[in-house]
PDB file of C-alpha atoms in Angstrom:
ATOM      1  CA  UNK K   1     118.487 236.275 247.735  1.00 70.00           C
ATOM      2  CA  UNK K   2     119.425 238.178 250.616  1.00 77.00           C
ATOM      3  CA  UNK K   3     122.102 238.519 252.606  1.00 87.00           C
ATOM      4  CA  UNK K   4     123.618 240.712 255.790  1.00 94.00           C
ATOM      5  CA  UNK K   5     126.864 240.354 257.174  1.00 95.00           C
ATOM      6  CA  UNK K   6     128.888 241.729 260.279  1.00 97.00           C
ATOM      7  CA  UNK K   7     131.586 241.132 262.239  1.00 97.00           C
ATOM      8  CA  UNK K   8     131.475 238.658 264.899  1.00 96.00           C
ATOM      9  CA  UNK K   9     133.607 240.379 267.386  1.00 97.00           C
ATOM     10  CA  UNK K  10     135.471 243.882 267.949  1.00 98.00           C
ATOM     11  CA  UNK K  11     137.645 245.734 270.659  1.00 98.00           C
ATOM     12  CA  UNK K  12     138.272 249.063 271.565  1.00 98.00           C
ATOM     13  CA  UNK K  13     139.527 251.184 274.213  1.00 97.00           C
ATOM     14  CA  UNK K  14     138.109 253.130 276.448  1.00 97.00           C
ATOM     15  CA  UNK K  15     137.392 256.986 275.109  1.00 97.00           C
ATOM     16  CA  UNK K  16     138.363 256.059 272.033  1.00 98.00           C
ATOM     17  CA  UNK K  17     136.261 255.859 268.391  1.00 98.00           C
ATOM     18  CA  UNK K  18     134.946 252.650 266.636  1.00 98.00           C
ATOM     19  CA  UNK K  19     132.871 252.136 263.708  1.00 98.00           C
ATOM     20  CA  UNK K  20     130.712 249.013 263.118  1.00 98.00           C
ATOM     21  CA  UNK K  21     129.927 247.830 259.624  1.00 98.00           C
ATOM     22  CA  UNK K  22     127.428 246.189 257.850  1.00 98.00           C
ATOM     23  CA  UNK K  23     127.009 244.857 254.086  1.00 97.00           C
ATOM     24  CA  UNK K  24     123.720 243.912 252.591  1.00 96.00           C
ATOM     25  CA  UNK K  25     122.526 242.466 249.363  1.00 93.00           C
ATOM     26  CA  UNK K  26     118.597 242.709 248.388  1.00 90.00           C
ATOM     27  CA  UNK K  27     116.431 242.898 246.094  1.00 84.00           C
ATOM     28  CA  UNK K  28     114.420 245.534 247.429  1.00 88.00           C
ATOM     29  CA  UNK K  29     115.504 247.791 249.766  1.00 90.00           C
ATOM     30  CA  UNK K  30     113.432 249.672 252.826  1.00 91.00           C
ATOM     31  CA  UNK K  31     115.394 250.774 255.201  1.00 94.00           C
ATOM     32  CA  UNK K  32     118.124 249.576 257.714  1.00 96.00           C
ATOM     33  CA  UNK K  33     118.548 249.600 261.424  1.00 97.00           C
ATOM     34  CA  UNK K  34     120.521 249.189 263.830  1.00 98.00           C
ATOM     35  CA  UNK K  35     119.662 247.884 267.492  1.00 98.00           C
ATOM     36  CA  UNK K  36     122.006 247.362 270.373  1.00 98.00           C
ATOM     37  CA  UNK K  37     121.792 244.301 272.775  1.00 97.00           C
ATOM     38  CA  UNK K  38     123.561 244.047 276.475  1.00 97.00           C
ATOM     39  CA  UNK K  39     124.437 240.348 277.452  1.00 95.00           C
ATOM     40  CA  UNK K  40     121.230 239.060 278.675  1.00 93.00           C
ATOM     41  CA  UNK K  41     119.103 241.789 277.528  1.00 95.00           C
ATOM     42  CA  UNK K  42     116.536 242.530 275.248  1.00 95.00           C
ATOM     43  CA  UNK K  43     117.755 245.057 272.070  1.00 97.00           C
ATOM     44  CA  UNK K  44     117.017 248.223 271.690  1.00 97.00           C
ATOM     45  CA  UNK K  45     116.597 250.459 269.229  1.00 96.00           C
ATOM     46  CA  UNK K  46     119.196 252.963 268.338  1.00 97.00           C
ATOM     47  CA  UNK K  47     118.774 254.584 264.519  1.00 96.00           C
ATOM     48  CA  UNK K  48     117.036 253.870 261.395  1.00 95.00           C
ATOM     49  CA  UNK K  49     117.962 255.123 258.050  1.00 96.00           C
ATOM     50  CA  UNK K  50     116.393 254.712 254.760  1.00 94.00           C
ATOM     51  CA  UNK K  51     118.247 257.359 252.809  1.00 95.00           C
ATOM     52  CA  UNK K  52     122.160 257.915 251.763  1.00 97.00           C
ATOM     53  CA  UNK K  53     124.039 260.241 254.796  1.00 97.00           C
ATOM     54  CA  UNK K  54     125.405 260.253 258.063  1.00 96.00           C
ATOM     55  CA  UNK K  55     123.172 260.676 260.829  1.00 94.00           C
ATOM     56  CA  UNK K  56     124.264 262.124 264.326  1.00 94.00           C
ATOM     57  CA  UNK K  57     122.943 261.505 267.455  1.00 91.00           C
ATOM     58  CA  UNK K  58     125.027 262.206 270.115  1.00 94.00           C
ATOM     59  CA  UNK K  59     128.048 259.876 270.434  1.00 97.00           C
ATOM     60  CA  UNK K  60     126.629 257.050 268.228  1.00 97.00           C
ATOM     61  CA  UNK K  61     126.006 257.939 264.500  1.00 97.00           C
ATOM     62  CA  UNK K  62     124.765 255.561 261.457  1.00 98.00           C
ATOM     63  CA  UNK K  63     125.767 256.153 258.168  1.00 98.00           C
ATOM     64  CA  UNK K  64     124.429 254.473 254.499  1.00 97.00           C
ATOM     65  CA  UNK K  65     124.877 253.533 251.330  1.00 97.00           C
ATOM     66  CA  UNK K  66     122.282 252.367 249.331  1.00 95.00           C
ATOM     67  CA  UNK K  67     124.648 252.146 246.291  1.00 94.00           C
ATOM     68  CA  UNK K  68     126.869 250.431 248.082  1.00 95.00           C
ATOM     69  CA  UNK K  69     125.025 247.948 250.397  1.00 95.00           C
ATOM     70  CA  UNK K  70     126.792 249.480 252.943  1.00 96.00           C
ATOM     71  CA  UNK K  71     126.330 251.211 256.691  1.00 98.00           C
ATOM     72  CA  UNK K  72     127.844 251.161 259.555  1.00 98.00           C
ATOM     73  CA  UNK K  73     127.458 252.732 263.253  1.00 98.00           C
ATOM     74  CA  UNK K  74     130.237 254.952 264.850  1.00 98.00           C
ATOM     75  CA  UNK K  75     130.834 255.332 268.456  1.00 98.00           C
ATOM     76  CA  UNK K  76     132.415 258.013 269.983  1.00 97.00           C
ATOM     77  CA  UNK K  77     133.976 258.677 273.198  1.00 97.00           C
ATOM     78  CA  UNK K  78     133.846 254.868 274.230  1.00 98.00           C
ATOM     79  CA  UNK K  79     132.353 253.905 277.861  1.00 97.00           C
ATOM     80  CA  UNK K  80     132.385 250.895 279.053  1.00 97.00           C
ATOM     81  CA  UNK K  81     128.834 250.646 279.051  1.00 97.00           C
ATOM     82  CA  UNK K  82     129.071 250.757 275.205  1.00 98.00           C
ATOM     83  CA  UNK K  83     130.405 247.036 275.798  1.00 98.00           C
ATOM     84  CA  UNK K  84     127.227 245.286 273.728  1.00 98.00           C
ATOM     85  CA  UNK K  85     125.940 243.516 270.782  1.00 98.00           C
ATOM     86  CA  UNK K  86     125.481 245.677 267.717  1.00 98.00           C
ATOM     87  CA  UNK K  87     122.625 244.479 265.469  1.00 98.00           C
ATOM     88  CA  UNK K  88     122.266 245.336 261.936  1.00 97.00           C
ATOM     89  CA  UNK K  89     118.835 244.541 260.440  1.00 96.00           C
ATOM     90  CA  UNK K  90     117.592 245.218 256.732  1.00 94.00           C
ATOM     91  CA  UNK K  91     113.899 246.231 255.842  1.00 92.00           C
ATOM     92  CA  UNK K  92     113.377 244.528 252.250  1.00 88.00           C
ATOM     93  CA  UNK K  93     110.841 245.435 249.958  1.00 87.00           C
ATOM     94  CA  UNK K  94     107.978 243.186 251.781  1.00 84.00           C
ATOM     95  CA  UNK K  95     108.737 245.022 254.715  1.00 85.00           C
ATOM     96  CA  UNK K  96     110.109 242.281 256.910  1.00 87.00           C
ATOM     97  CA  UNK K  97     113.234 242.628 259.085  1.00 91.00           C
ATOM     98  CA  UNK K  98     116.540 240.362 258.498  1.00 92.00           C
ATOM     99  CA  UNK K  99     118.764 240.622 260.662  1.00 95.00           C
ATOM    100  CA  UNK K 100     122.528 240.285 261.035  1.00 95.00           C
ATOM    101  CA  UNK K 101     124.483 237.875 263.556  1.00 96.00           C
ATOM    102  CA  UNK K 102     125.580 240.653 265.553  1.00 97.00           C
ATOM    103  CA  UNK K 103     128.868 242.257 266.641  1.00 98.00           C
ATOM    104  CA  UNK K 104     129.690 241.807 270.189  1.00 97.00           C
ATOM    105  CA  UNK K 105     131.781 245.047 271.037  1.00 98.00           C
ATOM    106  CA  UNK K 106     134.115 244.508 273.559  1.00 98.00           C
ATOM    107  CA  UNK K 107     135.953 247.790 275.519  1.00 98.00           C
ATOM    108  CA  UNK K 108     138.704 247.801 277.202  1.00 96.00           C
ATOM    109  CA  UNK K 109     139.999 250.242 280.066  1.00 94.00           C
TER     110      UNK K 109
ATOM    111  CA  UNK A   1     105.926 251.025 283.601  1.00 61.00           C
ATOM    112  CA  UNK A   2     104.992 250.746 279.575  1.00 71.00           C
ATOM    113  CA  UNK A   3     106.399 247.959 278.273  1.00 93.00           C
ATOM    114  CA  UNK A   4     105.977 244.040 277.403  1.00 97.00           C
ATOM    115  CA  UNK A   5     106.106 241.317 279.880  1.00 96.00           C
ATOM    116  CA  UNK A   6     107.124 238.074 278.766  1.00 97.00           C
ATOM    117  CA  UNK A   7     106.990 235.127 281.052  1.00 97.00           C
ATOM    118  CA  UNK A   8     108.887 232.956 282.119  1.00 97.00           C
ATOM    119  CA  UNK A   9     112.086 234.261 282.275  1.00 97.00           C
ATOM    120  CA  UNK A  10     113.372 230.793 282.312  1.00 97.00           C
ATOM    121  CA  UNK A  11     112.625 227.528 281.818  1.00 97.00           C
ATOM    122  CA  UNK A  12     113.698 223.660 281.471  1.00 97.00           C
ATOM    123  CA  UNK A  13     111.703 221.312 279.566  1.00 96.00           C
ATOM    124  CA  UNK A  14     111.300 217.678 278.893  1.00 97.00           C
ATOM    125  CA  UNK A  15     110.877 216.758 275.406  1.00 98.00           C
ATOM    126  CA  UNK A  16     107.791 216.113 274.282  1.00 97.00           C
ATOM    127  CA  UNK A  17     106.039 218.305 276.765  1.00 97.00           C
ATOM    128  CA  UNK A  18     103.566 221.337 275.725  1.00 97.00           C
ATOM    129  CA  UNK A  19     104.892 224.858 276.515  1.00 97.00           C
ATOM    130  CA  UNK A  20     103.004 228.330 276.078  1.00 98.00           C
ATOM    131  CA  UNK A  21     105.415 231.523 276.908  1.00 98.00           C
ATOM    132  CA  UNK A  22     103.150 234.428 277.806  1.00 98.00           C
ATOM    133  CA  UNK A  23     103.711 238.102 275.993  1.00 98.00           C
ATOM    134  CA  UNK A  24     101.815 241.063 277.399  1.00 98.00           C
ATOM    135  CA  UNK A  25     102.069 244.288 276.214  1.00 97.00           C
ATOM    136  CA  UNK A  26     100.914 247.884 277.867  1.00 95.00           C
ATOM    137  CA  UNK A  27     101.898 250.060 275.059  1.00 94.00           C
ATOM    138  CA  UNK A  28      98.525 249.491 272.469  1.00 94.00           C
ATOM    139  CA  UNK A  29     100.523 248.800 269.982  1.00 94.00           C
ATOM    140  CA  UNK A  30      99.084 246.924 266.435  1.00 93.00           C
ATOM    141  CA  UNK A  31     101.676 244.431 265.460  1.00 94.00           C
ATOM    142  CA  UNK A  32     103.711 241.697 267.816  1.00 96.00           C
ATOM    143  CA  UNK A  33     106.228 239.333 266.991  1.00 96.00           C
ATOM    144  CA  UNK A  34     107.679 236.264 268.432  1.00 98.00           C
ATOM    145  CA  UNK A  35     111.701 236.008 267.623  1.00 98.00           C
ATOM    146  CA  UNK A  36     114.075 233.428 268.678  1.00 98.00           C
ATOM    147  CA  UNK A  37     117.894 234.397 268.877  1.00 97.00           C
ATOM    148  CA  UNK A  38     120.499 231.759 268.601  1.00 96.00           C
ATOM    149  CA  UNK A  39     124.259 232.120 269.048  1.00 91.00           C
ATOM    150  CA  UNK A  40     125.847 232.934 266.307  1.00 88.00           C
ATOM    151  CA  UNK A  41     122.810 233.553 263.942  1.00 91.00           C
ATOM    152  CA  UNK A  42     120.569 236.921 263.567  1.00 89.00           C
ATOM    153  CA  UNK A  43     117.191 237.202 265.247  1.00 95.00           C
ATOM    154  CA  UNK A  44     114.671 234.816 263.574  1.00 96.00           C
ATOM    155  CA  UNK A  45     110.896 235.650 263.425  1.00 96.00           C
ATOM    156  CA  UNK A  46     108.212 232.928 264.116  1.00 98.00           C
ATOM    157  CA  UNK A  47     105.280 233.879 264.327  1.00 97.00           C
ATOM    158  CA  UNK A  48     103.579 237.846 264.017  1.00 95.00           C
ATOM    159  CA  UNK A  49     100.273 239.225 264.522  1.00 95.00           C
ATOM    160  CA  UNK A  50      99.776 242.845 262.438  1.00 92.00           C
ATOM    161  CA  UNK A  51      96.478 243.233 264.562  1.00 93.00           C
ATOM    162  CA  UNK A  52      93.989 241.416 266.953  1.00 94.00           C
ATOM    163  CA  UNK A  53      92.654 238.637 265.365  1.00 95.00           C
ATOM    164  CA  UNK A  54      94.753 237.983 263.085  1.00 95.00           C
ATOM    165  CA  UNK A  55      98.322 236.106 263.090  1.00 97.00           C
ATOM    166  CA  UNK A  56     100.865 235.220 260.382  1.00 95.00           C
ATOM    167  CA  UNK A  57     104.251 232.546 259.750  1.00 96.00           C
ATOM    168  CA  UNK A  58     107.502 233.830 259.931  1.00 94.00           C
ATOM    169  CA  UNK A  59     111.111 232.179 258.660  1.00 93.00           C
ATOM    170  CA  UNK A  60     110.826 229.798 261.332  1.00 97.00           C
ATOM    171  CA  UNK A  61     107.177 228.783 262.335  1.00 98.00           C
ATOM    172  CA  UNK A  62     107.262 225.209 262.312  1.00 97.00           C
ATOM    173  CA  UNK A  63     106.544 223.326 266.226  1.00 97.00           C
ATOM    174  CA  UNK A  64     105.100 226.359 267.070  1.00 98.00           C
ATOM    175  CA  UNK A  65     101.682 228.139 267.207  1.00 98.00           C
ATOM    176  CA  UNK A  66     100.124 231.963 268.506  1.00 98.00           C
ATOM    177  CA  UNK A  67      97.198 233.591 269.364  1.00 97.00           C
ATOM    178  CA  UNK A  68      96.093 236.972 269.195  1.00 97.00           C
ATOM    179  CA  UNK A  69      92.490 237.259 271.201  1.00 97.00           C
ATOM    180  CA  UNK A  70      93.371 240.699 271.974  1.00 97.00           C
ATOM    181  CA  UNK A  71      95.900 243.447 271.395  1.00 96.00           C
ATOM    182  CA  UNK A  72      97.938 243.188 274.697  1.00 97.00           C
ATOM    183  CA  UNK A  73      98.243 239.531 274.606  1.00 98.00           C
ATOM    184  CA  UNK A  74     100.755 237.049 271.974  1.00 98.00           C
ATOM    185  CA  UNK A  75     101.120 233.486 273.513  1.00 98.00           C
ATOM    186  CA  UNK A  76     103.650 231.852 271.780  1.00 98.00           C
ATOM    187  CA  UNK A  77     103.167 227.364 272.134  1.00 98.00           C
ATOM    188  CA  UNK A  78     105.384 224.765 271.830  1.00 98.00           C
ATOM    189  CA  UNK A  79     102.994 221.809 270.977  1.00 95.00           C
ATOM    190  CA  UNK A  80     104.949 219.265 271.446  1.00 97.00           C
ATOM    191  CA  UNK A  81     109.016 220.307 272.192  1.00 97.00           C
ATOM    192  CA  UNK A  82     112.009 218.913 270.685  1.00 98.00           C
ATOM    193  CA  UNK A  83     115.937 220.544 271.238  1.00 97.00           C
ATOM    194  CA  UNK A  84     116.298 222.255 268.939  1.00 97.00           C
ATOM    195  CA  UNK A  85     114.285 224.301 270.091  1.00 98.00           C
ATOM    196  CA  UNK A  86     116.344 225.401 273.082  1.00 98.00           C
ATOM    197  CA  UNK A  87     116.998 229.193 272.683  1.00 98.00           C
ATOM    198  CA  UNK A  88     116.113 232.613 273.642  1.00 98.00           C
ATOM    199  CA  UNK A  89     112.664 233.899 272.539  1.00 98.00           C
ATOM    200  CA  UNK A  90     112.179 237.350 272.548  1.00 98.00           C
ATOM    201  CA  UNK A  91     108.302 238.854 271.572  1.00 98.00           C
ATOM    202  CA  UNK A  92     108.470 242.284 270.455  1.00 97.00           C
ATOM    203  CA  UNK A  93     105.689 245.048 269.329  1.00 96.00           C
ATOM    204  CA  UNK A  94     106.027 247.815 267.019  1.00 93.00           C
ATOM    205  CA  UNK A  95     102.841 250.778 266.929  1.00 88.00           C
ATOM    206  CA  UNK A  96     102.358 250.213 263.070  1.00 76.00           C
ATOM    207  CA  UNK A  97     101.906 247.141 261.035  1.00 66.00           C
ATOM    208  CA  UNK A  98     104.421 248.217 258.621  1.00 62.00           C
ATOM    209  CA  UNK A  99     108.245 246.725 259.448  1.00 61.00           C
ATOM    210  CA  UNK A 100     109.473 250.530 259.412  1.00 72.00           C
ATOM    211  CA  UNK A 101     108.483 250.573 263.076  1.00 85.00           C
ATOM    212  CA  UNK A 102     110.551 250.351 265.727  1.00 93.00           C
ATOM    213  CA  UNK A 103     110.468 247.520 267.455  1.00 95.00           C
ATOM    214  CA  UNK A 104     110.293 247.310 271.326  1.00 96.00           C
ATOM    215  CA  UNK A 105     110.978 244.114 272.591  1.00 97.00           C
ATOM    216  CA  UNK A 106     110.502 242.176 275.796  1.00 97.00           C
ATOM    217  CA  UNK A 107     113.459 240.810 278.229  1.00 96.00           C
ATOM    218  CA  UNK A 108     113.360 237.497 276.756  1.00 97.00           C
ATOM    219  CA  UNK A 109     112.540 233.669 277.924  1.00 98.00           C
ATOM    220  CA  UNK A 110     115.708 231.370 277.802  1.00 97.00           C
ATOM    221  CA  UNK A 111     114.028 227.707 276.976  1.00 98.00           C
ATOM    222  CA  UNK A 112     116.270 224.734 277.303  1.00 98.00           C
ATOM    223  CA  UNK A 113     114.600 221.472 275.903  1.00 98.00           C
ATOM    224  CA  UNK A 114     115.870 218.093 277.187  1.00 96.00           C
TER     225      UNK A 114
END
């Protein structure tokens, strides 16, 4: 089967680093995303990788693991407007999107 | 301003009653999705449409049906509604039929079902 987890809930301070993770197990395996959602909001998209690496852009970077079943998202240089939800969603080998609970980010002054 | 519409932005039903939410999109894009989002679960697909004319079952299609007449334009209905199907639908549209799009989605309809 298939399966994505996250954490329910982080905090962090204000100008300060965190880093979001995600675990996946699947069969197959195309890609994995990561969307972020503002209370009340729709999501939207913030980075998409289907090979092993870090990817930069600007403060946020995602990072995976195929290997591993593993990513996660960093955030740098915390704003309070990073306060969000933090959705990790995994393309399988049909193509279809599953997607993770979320992780409500919460920043603090 | 590009984009999808979905209305309304809110609404209370009685049980039993027949609901459509409306999804308009501006952008031309091939594929749209209906998703619900409940607390404490991920985003759920119900319903998608890879092109006009055609439409296909998600994880969670059952109570609900779509249309896809033309490429701007996903109804999403609620036959006959029950409470559990109180949530938060989002529709969404990605340019490719392939799930390696991006998906843009609209600001939601919170539906609470009495």
């Amino acid at each position: 089967g298939q399966n994505i987890d996250q954490p329910t809930e982080m905090t962090a301070t204000e100008g300060a680093i965190v880093q979001i993770n995600c675990t996946y197990q699947t069969s197959g395996f195309n890609g994995l995303f990561w969307y972020q959602q503002h209370a009340g909001e729709a999501p939207t998209f913030l980075s998409y990788n289907v090979l092993d690496g870090l990817e930069e852009k600007g403060r946020f970077s995602s990072f995976l693991s195929r290997s591993k079943g593993y990513s996660y998202l960093l955030l740098k240089e915390l704003q309070m407007k990073d306060s969000a939800s933090y959705l990790c969603a995994l393309l399988d080998s049909n193509y279809q999107l599953i997607w993770g609970a979320g992780t409500k980010l919460i920043i603090k002054p | 301003i590009a984009g999808i519409t979905q209305a309304p932005t809110s609404q209370i039903l009685a049980a039993g009653r027949r609901m459509t939410l409306r999804c308009t999109q501006d952008m031309r894009h091939n594929a749209m999705y209906w998703y619900r989002q409940d607390l404490g679960l991920g985003l759920r697909l119900i319903h998608y449409s890879n092109t006009a004319g055609t439409t296909g079952k998600g994880e969670v299609p059952d109570g609900y049906s779509v249309s896809r007449a033309n490429t701007d334009d996903f109804p999403l209905t609620l036959a006959s509604a029950v409470p559990s199907q109180t949530s938060v639908y989002f529709c969404a549209s990605s340019a490719g039929e392939s799930g390696a799009n991006v998906l843009t989605f609209g600001a939601g309809s919170r539906l609470t079902v009495l």
